[in-house]
Amino acid sequence: MTTFAARDIAPTWPPVSPARRRLCVATILACLPYVCLKTAWILGWQVGATTDDFSETTRVANLVTGTMDLCGIALAVLLIHPLGRRIPAFVVGGPLWIASGLLAPLAIGITLGTATQVLTGGGSPVSGDEALSGWVFLAVYGGFTAQAVLLLSGFALYARDRWPVALGGGREHDGAGATRSLQNLLGWVFLPSAIGHAALALRWSVTGGGDFDDPSTAQRVFLIVGAALALGGAAAYAVLLRGGRLRQRWLTLGFVGTAVVFTGTLTGLITLVSVERTDWGGSGLTHGEGLAYLFIALGALGGAIGGTLRLVEEQRTTPLVEEQRTTPLVE
């Protein structure tokens, strides 16, 4: 008589809720205006542009950012498509982590900054400039705000279904598992990175600097919001490093905080090395600030890896095994 051990049984996914489907459709609709605008600029059409050379000088940047929004549409579809249940977690989680770092400061900072500048008599920051018409700013930043809310809400529902143990508070005992020491090391690396990022942003919001030589009220608020999100991520990691149980507020702050610090510094570094300072959109970072950005970006990436390890350990549960079931080969 031979005994066959049961294979690991994959968790059963609940059906895709109507809310997730509606969020997917709404996200696609929110992305389409931006994609259409970028497509027009790539083709050389001066839609909303007030200078003849705008499309020529920004063609590569428009191609990159337009592709990023197409990726947002693909991610929204994956959150409800059956393929999104089978692909590795990092294929969905990684791009959405990047998206949260790019969109969250814009959604909160631009909204609050615009309202603050208008209420304080500073005029509207979306009234247009020497290169673009005012409606372009409204369409772009309004779309970013909608994408941030819709895409991250859809991901929250997706994550709740895919990682129910981790998002339900984790395991009661030894949730950090075998990689606890590495998680703590990476978490401690992230803390000074988040604080450094916040310090730079707060300094620039007061005195100007970096890419904000003479910041407007809206830009000052944007910088303060980015600093607050970075410090929120640091606070979440400080709780988790002390052995705190997973809570959705700490997971959200840690997820968004590491993403904001990483994407904010990475985009600054890319601009610094790829665009001449005298060109349109060139970086205003000094060499010292660029070096600081490099270490901050690496620290944020390390923190994200440490947080991922914690989630993996928390989600890892004892495989479901059938009760001692035997299948006789010979009666």
CSV table of C-alpha atoms in Angstrom, one decimal:
chain,number,residue,atom,x,y,z
A,1,MET,CA,0.0,0.0,0.0
A,2,THR,CA,1.4,3.4,-1.0
A,3,THR,CA,0.5,6.8,0.3
A,4,PHE,CA,0.4,9.8,-2.0
A,5,ALA,CA,0.9,13.2,-0.3
A,6,ALA,CA,-1.4,15.8,-1.6
A,7,ARG,CA,0.1,18.6,-3.6
A,8,ASP,CA,0.1,22.2,-2.4
A,9,ILE,CA,-3.3,23.6,-3.0
A,10,ALA,CA,-3.4,27.1,-4.5
A,11,PRO,CA,-5.6,29.6,-2.8
A,12,THR,CA,-9.0,30.1,-4.3
A,13,TRP,CA,-9.5,33.5,-5.8
A,14,PRO,CA,-12.9,35.1,-5.2
A,15,PRO,CA,-14.7,36.2,-8.3
A,16,VAL,CA,-13.8,39.6,-9.7
A,17,SER,CA,-16.1,42.1,-8.1
A,18,PRO,CA,-18.2,44.6,-10.1
A,19,ALA,CA,-16.3,47.4,-8.3
A,20,ARG,CA,-12.9,46.2,-9.7
A,21,ARG,CA,-14.4,46.0,-13.2
A,22,ARG,CA,-15.8,49.5,-13.0
A,23,LEU,CA,-12.4,50.8,-11.7
A,24,CYS,CA,-10.7,49.1,-14.7
A,25,VAL,CA,-13.0,50.8,-17.2
A,26,ALA,CA,-12.7,54.2,-15.5
A,27,THR,CA,-8.9,53.9,-15.4
A,28,ILE,CA,-8.8,53.3,-19.1
A,29,LEU,CA,-11.1,56.2,-19.8
A,30,ALA,CA,-8.9,58.4,-17.6
A,31,CYS,CA,-5.7,57.4,-19.5
A,32,LEU,CA,-7.1,57.9,-23.0
A,33,PRO,CA,-6.9,61.8,-23.2
A,34,TYR,CA,-3.3,61.8,-22.1
A,35,VAL,CA,-2.4,59.0,-24.6
A,36,CYS,CA,-4.2,60.8,-27.4
A,37,LEU,CA,-2.4,64.1,-26.6
A,38,LYS,CA,1.0,62.4,-26.5
A,39,THR,CA,0.3,60.6,-29.8
A,40,ALA,CA,-0.5,63.9,-31.4
A,41,TRP,CA,2.7,65.5,-30.2
A,42,ILE,CA,4.8,62.5,-31.3
A,43,LEU,CA,3.3,62.9,-34.8
A,44,GLY,CA,4.3,66.5,-34.8
A,45,TRP,CA,0.8,68.0,-34.4
A,46,GLN,CA,0.9,71.2,-32.4
A,47,VAL,CA,-2.2,70.4,-30.3
A,48,GLY,CA,-2.3,72.8,-27.3
A,49,ALA,CA,1.3,73.9,-28.0
A,50,THR,CA,2.0,77.6,-28.4
A,51,THR,CA,5.6,77.2,-29.8
A,52,ASP,CA,6.5,75.7,-33.2
A,53,ASP,CA,9.4,73.7,-31.9
A,54,PHE,CA,7.7,72.1,-28.8
A,55,SER,CA,7.0,68.8,-30.4
A,56,GLU,CA,10.5,68.5,-31.9
A,57,THR,CA,12.3,69.1,-28.6
A,58,THR,CA,10.1,66.8,-26.6
A,59,ARG,CA,9.5,64.0,-29.0
A,60,VAL,CA,11.5,61.4,-27.0
A,61,ALA,CA,10.0,62.5,-23.7
A,62,ASN,CA,6.5,62.3,-25.2
A,63,LEU,CA,7.2,58.8,-26.4
A,64,VAL,CA,8.4,57.6,-23.0
A,65,THR,CA,5.6,59.2,-21.0
A,66,GLY,CA,2.9,58.1,-23.5
A,67,THR,CA,4.2,54.5,-23.3
A,68,MET,CA,4.0,54.7,-19.5
A,69,ASP,CA,0.3,55.6,-19.7
A,70,LEU,CA,-0.3,52.7,-22.1
A,71,CYS,CA,1.4,50.5,-19.4
A,72,GLY,CA,-1.2,52.0,-17.0
A,73,ILE,CA,-4.0,50.8,-19.2
A,74,ALA,CA,-2.4,47.3,-19.5
A,75,LEU,CA,-2.1,47.1,-15.7
A,76,ALA,CA,-5.7,48.1,-15.2
A,77,VAL,CA,-6.7,45.2,-17.5
A,78,LEU,CA,-4.5,42.8,-15.7
A,79,LEU,CA,-6.1,43.6,-12.4
A,80,ILE,CA,-9.3,42.0,-13.6
A,81,HIS,CA,-8.1,39.6,-16.4
A,82,PRO,CA,-7.5,35.9,-15.5
A,83,LEU,CA,-3.9,36.3,-16.6
A,84,GLY,CA,-3.4,38.7,-13.7
A,85,ARG,CA,-3.9,35.7,-11.3
A,86,ARG,CA,-1.2,33.6,-12.9
A,87,ILE,CA,1.6,35.9,-13.7
A,88,PRO,CA,4.4,36.5,-11.0
A,89,ALA,CA,3.5,39.0,-8.4
A,90,PHE,CA,6.3,41.4,-9.3
A,91,VAL,CA,5.0,41.8,-12.9
A,92,VAL,CA,1.9,43.5,-11.4
A,93,GLY,CA,3.2,44.9,-8.1
A,94,GLY,CA,6.4,46.4,-9.4
A,95,PRO,CA,4.9,48.7,-12.1
A,96,LEU,CA,2.1,49.7,-9.8
A,97,TRP,CA,4.7,50.5,-7.1
A,98,ILE,CA,6.4,52.8,-9.6
A,99,ALA,CA,3.0,54.2,-10.6
A,100,SER,CA,2.1,55.0,-7.1
A,101,GLY,CA,5.4,56.9,-6.6
A,102,LEU,CA,4.8,59.0,-9.7
A,103,LEU,CA,1.0,59.6,-9.3
A,104,ALA,CA,0.4,60.0,-5.6
A,105,PRO,CA,2.4,63.2,-5.1
A,106,LEU,CA,0.8,64.7,-8.3
A,107,ALA,CA,-2.7,63.7,-7.3
A,108,ILE,CA,-2.4,65.2,-3.8
A,109,GLY,CA,0.2,67.9,-4.4
A,110,ILE,CA,-1.2,69.4,-7.5
A,111,THR,CA,-4.8,69.4,-6.2
A,112,LEU,CA,-3.9,71.0,-2.9
A,113,GLY,CA,-1.3,73.3,-4.4
A,114,THR,CA,-3.6,74.6,-7.1
A,115,ALA,CA,-6.4,75.3,-4.6
A,116,THR,CA,-3.9,76.9,-2.2
A,117,GLN,CA,-2.4,79.2,-4.8
A,118,VAL,CA,-5.9,80.3,-6.1
A,119,LEU,CA,-7.2,80.9,-2.6
A,120,THR,CA,-4.1,83.0,-1.6
A,121,GLY,CA,-4.4,85.2,-4.7
A,122,GLY,CA,-1.5,83.8,-6.5
A,123,GLY,CA,-3.5,83.0,-9.7
A,124,SER,CA,-4.1,79.7,-11.3
A,125,PRO,CA,-1.0,77.5,-11.9
A,126,VAL,CA,-2.8,75.8,-14.8
A,127,SER,CA,-3.5,78.9,-16.8
A,128,GLY,CA,-0.8,78.1,-19.4
A,129,ASP,CA,2.7,79.2,-20.1
A,130,GLU,CA,5.0,80.1,-23.0
A,131,ALA,CA,4.9,76.5,-24.3
A,132,LEU,CA,1.5,75.1,-23.6
A,133,SER,CA,-2.1,76.2,-23.4
A,134,GLY,CA,-4.0,76.2,-20.1
A,135,TRP,CA,-6.4,73.4,-21.0
A,136,VAL,CA,-3.4,71.1,-21.5
A,137,PHE,CA,-2.4,71.4,-17.9
A,138,LEU,CA,-6.0,70.7,-16.8
A,139,ALA,CA,-6.3,67.7,-19.0
A,140,VAL,CA,-2.9,66.2,-18.0
A,141,TYR,CA,-2.9,66.8,-14.2
A,142,GLY,CA,-6.7,66.1,-14.0
A,143,GLY,CA,-6.0,62.8,-15.7
A,144,PHE,CA,-3.1,62.0,-13.4
A,145,THR,CA,-5.3,62.6,-10.3
A,146,ALA,CA,-8.0,60.4,-11.7
A,147,GLN,CA,-5.5,57.7,-12.6
A,148,ALA,CA,-3.9,57.7,-9.1
A,149,VAL,CA,-7.3,57.3,-7.4
A,150,LEU,CA,-8.7,54.7,-9.8
A,151,LEU,CA,-5.6,52.6,-10.5
A,152,LEU,CA,-4.4,52.4,-6.9
A,153,SER,CA,-8.0,51.6,-5.7
A,154,GLY,CA,-8.1,48.8,-8.2
A,155,PHE,CA,-4.8,47.5,-7.0
A,156,ALA,CA,-5.9,47.6,-3.4
A,157,LEU,CA,-8.8,45.3,-4.2
A,158,TYR,CA,-6.6,43.0,-6.3
A,159,ALA,CA,-4.0,42.7,-3.5
A,160,ARG,CA,-6.6,41.9,-1.0
A,161,ASP,CA,-7.7,38.9,-3.1
A,162,ARG,CA,-4.2,37.8,-4.0
A,163,TRP,CA,-2.5,38.1,-0.6
A,164,PRO,CA,-5.2,37.7,1.9
A,165,VAL,CA,-2.9,36.5,4.7
A,166,ALA,CA,-0.5,39.4,4.5
A,167,LEU,CA,-3.2,42.1,4.0
A,168,GLY,CA,-5.3,40.5,6.8
A,169,GLY,CA,-2.7,41.3,9.4
A,170,GLY,CA,-0.2,38.6,8.7
A,171,ARG,CA,0.7,35.6,10.9
A,172,GLU,CA,0.3,35.8,14.7
A,173,HIS,CA,3.7,34.3,15.4
A,174,ASP,CA,7.1,35.0,13.7
A,175,GLY,CA,5.5,36.7,10.7
A,176,ALA,CA,8.9,38.0,9.6
A,177,GLY,CA,10.1,34.5,9.1
A,178,ALA,CA,13.7,33.4,8.3
A,179,THR,CA,14.7,36.7,6.6
A,180,ARG,CA,13.9,38.9,9.6
A,181,SER,CA,17.5,40.2,10.0
A,182,LEU,CA,17.8,41.1,6.3
A,183,GLN,CA,14.4,42.8,6.4
A,184,ASN,CA,15.5,44.9,9.4
A,185,LEU,CA,18.8,45.8,7.7
A,186,LEU,CA,17.1,47.0,4.6
A,187,GLY,CA,14.5,48.8,6.6
A,188,TRP,CA,17.1,50.7,8.6
A,189,VAL,CA,18.7,51.7,5.3
A,190,PHE,CA,15.5,53.1,4.0
A,191,LEU,CA,14.8,55.3,7.1
A,192,PRO,CA,17.7,57.8,6.5
A,193,SER,CA,16.9,57.8,2.8
A,194,ALA,CA,13.3,58.8,3.4
A,195,ILE,CA,14.4,61.5,5.9
A,196,GLY,CA,17.0,62.8,3.5
A,197,HIS,CA,14.5,63.0,0.7
A,198,ALA,CA,12.0,64.9,2.9
A,199,ALA,CA,14.7,67.3,4.1
A,200,LEU,CA,15.7,68.3,0.6
A,201,ALA,CA,12.1,68.7,-0.5
A,202,LEU,CA,11.2,70.8,2.6
A,203,ARG,CA,14.3,73.0,2.1
A,204,TRP,CA,13.5,73.6,-1.6
A,205,SER,CA,9.9,74.5,-0.6
A,206,VAL,CA,11.2,77.3,1.6
A,207,THR,CA,14.3,78.6,-0.1
A,208,GLY,CA,14.1,77.1,-3.6
A,209,GLY,CA,16.6,74.9,-5.2
A,210,GLY,CA,17.0,71.8,-7.3
A,211,ASP,CA,14.4,72.0,-10.1
A,212,PHE,CA,12.5,74.7,-8.2
A,213,ASP,CA,14.7,77.9,-8.3
A,214,ASP,CA,11.7,80.2,-7.6
A,215,PRO,CA,8.9,77.9,-6.6
A,216,SER,CA,5.3,79.0,-6.9
A,217,THR,CA,2.8,78.4,-4.1
A,218,ALA,CA,1.5,75.3,-5.9
A,219,GLN,CA,5.1,74.0,-6.3
A,220,ARG,CA,5.8,74.6,-2.6
A,221,VAL,CA,2.7,72.6,-1.6
A,222,PHE,CA,3.7,69.8,-4.0
A,223,LEU,CA,7.2,69.6,-2.4
A,224,ILE,CA,5.7,69.5,1.1
A,225,VAL,CA,3.3,66.7,0.1
A,226,GLY,CA,6.2,64.7,-1.3
A,227,ALA,CA,8.1,65.2,1.9
A,228,ALA,CA,5.1,64.2,4.0
A,229,LEU,CA,4.6,60.9,2.0
A,230,ALA,CA,8.3,60.1,2.4
A,231,LEU,CA,8.1,60.7,6.2
A,232,GLY,CA,4.9,58.6,6.3
A,233,GLY,CA,6.8,55.7,4.7
A,234,ALA,CA,9.6,56.1,7.3
A,235,ALA,CA,7.0,56.0,10.1
A,236,ALA,CA,5.5,52.8,8.7
A,237,TYR,CA,8.9,51.2,8.6
A,238,ALA,CA,9.7,52.3,12.1
A,239,VAL,CA,6.6,50.5,13.3
A,240,LEU,CA,7.3,47.4,11.4
A,241,LEU,CA,11.0,47.3,12.5
A,242,ARG,CA,9.8,47.2,16.1
A,243,GLY,CA,7.9,44.0,15.3
A,244,GLY,CA,4.5,45.6,14.7
A,245,ARG,CA,1.8,43.5,13.0
A,246,LEU,CA,0.9,44.3,9.5
A,247,ARG,CA,-1.9,46.8,9.3
A,248,GLN,CA,-3.3,48.2,6.1
A,249,ARG,CA,-2.4,51.8,7.0
A,250,TRP,CA,1.2,50.9,7.6
A,251,LEU,CA,1.3,48.8,4.4
A,252,THR,CA,-0.1,51.6,2.4
A,253,LEU,CA,2.2,54.2,3.9
A,254,GLY,CA,5.2,52.0,3.4
A,255,PHE,CA,4.3,51.0,-0.2
A,256,VAL,CA,3.6,54.6,-1.3
A,257,GLY,CA,6.5,56.1,0.8
A,258,THR,CA,9.2,53.9,-0.7
A,259,ALA,CA,7.8,54.5,-4.1
A,260,VAL,CA,7.7,58.3,-3.8
A,261,VAL,CA,11.3,58.4,-2.6
A,262,PHE,CA,12.6,56.1,-5.3
A,263,THR,CA,10.7,57.5,-8.3
A,264,GLY,CA,11.3,61.1,-7.2
A,265,THR,CA,15.0,60.6,-7.0
A,266,LEU,CA,15.3,58.3,-10.0
A,267,THR,CA,13.5,60.7,-12.4
A,268,GLY,CA,15.7,63.5,-11.1
A,269,LEU,CA,18.8,61.4,-11.9
A,270,ILE,CA,17.6,60.4,-15.3
A,271,THR,CA,16.9,64.1,-16.2
A,272,LEU,CA,20.3,65.1,-14.8
A,273,VAL,CA,22.3,62.7,-17.0
A,274,SER,CA,20.1,62.8,-20.1
A,275,VAL,CA,19.1,66.4,-20.6
A,276,GLU,CA,21.5,69.4,-20.9
A,277,ARG,CA,21.0,71.9,-18.2
A,278,THR,CA,20.4,74.7,-20.8
A,279,ASP,CA,17.7,72.7,-22.6
A,280,TRP,CA,14.0,72.8,-22.0
A,281,GLY,CA,13.3,70.6,-19.0
A,282,GLY,CA,16.9,70.4,-17.9
A,283,SER,CA,17.8,69.5,-14.3
A,284,GLY,CA,18.7,72.2,-11.7
A,285,LEU,CA,20.4,69.7,-9.3
A,286,THR,CA,23.9,70.5,-8.2
A,287,HIS,CA,26.5,67.7,-8.3
A,288,GLY,CA,26.2,67.2,-4.6
A,289,GLU,CA,22.4,66.9,-4.7
A,290,GLY,CA,22.8,64.5,-7.6
A,291,LEU,CA,25.1,62.3,-5.5
A,292,ALA,CA,22.7,62.5,-2.6
A,293,TYR,CA,19.8,61.5,-4.9
A,294,LEU,CA,21.8,58.4,-6.0
A,295,PHE,CA,22.2,57.2,-2.4
A,296,ILE,CA,18.6,58.0,-1.5
A,297,ALA,CA,17.3,56.1,-4.5
A,298,LEU,CA,19.4,53.0,-3.6
A,299,GLY,CA,18.1,53.2,0.0
A,300,ALA,CA,14.5,53.4,-1.1
A,301,LEU,CA,15.0,50.4,-3.4
A,302,GLY,CA,16.5,48.5,-0.5
A,303,GLY,CA,13.5,49.4,1.7
A,304,ALA,CA,11.1,48.2,-1.0
A,305,ILE,CA,13.0,44.9,-1.2
A,306,GLY,CA,12.9,44.5,2.6
A,307,GLY,CA,9.1,45.2,2.6
A,308,THR,CA,8.6,42.7,-0.1
A,309,LEU,CA,10.4,40.0,1.9
A,310,ARG,CA,8.2,40.7,4.8
A,311,LEU,CA,5.1,40.3,2.7
A,312,VAL,CA,6.4,37.1,1.2
A,313,GLU,CA,7.1,35.6,4.6
A,314,GLU,CA,3.8,36.7,6.0
A,315,GLN,CA,1.9,35.2,3.1
A,316,ARG,CA,3.8,31.9,3.3
A,317,THR,CA,1.5,29.5,5.2
A,318,THR,CA,1.6,25.8,5.9
A,319,PRO,CA,0.5,24.0,2.7
A,320,LEU,CA,-2.9,22.5,2.8
A,321,VAL,CA,-2.6,18.8,3.0
A,322,GLU,CA,-5.3,16.3,2.7
A,323,GLU,CA,-6.0,14.1,5.6
A,324,GLN,CA,-4.0,10.8,5.6
A,325,ARG,CA,-5.5,9.6,2.4
A,326,THR,CA,-4.2,6.3,0.9
A,327,THR,CA,-4.7,4.9,-2.5
A,328,PRO,CA,-4.0,1.2,-2.5
A,329,LEU,CA,-2.1,0.0,-5.5
A,330,VAL,CA,-2.9,-3.6,-4.8
A,331,GLU,CA,-6.0,-4.7,-2.9
